[in-house]
Short mmCIF file of N, CA and C in Angstrom, two decimals:
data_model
loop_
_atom_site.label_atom_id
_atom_site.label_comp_id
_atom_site.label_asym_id
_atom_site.label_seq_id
_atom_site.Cartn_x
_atom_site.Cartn_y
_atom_site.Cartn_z
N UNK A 1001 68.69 -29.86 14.94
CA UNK A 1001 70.02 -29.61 15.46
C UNK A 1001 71.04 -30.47 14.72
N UNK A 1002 70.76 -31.76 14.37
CA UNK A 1002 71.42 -33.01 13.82
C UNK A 1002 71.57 -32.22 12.01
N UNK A 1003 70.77 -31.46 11.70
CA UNK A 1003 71.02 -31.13 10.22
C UNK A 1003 72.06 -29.70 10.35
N UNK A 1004 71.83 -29.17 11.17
CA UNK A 1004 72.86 -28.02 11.46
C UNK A 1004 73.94 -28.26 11.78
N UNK A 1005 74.66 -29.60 12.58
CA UNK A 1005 76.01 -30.07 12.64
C UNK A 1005 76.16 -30.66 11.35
N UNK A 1006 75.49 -31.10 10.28
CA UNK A 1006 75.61 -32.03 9.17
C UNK A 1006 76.37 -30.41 8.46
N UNK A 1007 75.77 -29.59 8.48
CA UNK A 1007 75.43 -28.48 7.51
C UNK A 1007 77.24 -27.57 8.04
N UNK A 1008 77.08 -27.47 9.06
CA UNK A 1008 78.30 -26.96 9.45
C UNK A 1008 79.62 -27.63 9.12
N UNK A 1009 79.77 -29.21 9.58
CA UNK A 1009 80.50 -30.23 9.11
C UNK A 1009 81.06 -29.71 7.72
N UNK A 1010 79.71 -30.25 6.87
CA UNK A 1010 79.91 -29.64 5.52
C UNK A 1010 80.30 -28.58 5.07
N UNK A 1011 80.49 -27.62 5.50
CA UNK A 1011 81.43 -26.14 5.15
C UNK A 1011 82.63 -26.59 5.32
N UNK A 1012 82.84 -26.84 6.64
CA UNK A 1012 84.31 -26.82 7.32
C UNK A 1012 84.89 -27.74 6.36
N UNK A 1013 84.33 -29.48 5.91
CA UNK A 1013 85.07 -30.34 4.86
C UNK A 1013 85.24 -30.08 3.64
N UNK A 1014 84.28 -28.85 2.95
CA UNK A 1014 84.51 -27.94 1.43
C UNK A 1014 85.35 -27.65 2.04
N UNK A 1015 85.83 -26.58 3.09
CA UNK A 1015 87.11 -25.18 2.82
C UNK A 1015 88.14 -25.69 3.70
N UNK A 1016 88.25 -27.28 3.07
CA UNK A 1016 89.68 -27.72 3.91
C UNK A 1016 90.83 -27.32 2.86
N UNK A 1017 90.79 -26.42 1.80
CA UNK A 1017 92.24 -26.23 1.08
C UNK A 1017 92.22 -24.43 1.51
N UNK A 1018 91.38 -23.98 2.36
CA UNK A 1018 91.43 -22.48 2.91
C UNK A 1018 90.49 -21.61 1.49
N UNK A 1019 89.93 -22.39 0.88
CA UNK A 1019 89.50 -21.23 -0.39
C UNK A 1019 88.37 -20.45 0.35
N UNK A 1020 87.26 -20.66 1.22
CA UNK A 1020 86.73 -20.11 1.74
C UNK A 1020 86.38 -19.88 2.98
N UNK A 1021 86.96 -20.46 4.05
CA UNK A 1021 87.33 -20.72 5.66
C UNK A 1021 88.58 -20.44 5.97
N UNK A 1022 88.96 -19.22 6.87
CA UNK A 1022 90.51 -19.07 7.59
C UNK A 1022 90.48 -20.82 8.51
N UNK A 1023 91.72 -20.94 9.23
CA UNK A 1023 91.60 -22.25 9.70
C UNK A 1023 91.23 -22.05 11.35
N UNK A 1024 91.11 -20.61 11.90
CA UNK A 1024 90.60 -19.97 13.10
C UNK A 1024 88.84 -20.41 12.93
N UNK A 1025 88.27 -20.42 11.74
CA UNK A 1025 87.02 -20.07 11.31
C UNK A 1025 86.94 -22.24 11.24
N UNK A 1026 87.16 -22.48 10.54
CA UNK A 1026 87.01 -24.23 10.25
C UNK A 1026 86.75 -25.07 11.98
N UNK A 1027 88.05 -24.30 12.80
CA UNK A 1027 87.84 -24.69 13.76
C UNK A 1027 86.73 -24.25 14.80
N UNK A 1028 85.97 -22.91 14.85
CA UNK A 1028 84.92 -22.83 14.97
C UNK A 1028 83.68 -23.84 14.75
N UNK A 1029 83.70 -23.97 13.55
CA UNK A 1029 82.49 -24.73 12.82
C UNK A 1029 82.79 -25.71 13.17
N UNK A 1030 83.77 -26.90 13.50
CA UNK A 1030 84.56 -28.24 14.10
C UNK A 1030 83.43 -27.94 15.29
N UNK A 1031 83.33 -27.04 16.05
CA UNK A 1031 83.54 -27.17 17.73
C UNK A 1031 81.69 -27.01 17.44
N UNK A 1032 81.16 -26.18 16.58
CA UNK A 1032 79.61 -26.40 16.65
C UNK A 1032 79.30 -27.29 15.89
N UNK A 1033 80.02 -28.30 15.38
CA UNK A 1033 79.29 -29.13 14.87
C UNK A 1033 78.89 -30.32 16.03
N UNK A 1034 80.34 -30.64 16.75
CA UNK A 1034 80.60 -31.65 17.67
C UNK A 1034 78.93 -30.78 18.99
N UNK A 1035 79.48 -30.39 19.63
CA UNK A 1035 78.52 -29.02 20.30
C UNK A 1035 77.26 -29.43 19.85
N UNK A 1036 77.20 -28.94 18.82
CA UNK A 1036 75.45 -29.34 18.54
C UNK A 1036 74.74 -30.96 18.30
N UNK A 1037 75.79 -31.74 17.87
CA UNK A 1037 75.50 -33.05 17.77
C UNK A 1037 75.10 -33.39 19.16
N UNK A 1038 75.77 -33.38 20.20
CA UNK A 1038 76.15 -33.69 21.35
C UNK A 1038 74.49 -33.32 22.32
N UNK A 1039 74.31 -31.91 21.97
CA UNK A 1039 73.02 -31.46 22.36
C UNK A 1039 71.77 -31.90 21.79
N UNK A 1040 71.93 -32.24 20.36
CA UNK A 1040 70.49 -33.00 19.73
C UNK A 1040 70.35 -34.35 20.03
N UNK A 1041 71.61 -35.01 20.37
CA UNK A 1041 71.62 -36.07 21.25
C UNK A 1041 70.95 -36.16 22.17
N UNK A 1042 71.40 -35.39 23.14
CA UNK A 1042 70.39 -35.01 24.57
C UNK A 1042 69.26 -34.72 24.81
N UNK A 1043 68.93 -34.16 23.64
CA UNK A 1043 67.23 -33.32 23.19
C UNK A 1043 66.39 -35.06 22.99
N UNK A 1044 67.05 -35.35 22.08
CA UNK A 1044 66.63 -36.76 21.11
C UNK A 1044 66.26 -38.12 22.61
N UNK A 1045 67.86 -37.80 23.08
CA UNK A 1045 67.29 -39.15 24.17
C UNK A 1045 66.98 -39.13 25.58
N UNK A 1046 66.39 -37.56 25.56
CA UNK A 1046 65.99 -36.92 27.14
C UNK A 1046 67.26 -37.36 28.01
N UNK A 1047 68.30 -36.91 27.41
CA UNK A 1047 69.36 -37.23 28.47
C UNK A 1047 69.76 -36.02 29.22
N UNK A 1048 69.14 -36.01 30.91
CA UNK A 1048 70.17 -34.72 31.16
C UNK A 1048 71.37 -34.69 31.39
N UNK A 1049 72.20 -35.17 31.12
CA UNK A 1049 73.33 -34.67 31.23
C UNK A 1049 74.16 -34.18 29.98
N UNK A 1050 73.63 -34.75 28.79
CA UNK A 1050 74.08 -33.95 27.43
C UNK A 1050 73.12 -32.68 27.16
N UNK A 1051 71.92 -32.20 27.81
CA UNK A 1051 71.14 -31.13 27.49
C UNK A 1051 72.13 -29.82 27.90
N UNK A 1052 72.90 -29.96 29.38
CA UNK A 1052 73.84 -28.14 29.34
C UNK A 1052 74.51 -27.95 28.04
N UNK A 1053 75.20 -28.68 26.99
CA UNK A 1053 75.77 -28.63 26.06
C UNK A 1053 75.34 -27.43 25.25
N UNK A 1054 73.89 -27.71 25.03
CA UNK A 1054 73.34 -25.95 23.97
C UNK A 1054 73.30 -24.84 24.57
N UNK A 1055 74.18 -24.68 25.77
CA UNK A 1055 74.16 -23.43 26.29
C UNK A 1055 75.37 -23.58 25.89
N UNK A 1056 76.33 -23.76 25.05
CA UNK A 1056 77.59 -23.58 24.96
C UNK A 1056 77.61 -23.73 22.94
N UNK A 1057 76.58 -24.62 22.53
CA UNK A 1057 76.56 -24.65 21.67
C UNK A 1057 75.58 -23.17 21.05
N UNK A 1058 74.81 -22.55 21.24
CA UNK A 1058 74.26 -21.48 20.70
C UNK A 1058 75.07 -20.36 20.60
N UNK A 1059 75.80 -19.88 21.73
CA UNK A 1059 76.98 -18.80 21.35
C UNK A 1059 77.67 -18.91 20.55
N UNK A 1060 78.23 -20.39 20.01
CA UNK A 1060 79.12 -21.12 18.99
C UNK A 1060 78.26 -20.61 17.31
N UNK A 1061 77.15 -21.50 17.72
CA UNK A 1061 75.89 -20.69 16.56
C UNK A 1061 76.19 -19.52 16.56
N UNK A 1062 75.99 -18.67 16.98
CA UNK A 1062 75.59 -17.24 16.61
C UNK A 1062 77.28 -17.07 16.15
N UNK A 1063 78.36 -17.13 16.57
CA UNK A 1063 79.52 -17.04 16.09
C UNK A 1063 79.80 -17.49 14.70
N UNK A 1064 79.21 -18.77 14.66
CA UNK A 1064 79.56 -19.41 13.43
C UNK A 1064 78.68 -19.13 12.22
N UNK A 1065 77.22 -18.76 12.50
CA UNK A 1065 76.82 -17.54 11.42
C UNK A 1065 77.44 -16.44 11.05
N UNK A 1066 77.71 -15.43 11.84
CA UNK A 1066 78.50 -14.59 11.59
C UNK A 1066 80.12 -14.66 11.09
N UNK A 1067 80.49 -15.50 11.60
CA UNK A 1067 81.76 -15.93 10.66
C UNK A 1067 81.68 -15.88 8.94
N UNK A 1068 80.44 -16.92 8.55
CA UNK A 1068 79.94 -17.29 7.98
C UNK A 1068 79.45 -16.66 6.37
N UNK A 1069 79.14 -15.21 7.11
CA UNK A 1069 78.78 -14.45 6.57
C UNK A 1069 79.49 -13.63 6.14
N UNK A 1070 80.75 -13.56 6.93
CA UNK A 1070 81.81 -12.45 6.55
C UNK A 1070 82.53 -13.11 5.66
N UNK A 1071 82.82 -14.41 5.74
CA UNK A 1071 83.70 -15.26 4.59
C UNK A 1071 83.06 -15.20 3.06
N UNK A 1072 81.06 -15.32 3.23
CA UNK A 1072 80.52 -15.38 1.94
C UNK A 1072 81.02 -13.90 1.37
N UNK A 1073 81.13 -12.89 2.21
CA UNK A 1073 81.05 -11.53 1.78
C UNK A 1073 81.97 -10.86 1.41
N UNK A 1074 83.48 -11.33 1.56
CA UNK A 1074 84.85 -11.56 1.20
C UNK A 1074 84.92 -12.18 -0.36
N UNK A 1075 84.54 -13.50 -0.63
CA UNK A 1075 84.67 -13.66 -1.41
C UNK A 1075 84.89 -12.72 -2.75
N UNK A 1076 85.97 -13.06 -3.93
CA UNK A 1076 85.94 -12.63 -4.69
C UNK A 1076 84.63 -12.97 -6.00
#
């Protein structure tokens, strides 16, 4: 989960001049990165109260793939 917020992070900090992220889309990937950190946290230190987090963070996932995909597929 901790390499998938790294990984997301990392998109969103490449397409901070908009070459390949709208800024609707950056802020997506912002919110699953935080989201998923937050939850591998919880996973990591059996904490329940950061574990509801990946029920909020997986819809974000599946959003932020698909975003993802439409931006690679845009490209010129």
């Amino acid at each position: 989960m901790l390499a998938l917020a790294v990984l997301a992070g990392a998109a969103c900090g490449a397409s901070r001049h908009g070459t390949l992220l709208r800024r609707w889309e950056v802020v997506v990937g912002w919110l699953l990165a935080a989201t998923i950190t937050a939850s591998g946290i919880g996973y990591l230190f059996l904490s329940p109260a950061l574990t509801p987090i990946a029920s909020i963070s997986l819809p974000l996932l599946l959003l932020w793939i698909a975003v993802l995909g439409a931006a690679l597929s845009r490209r010129p």
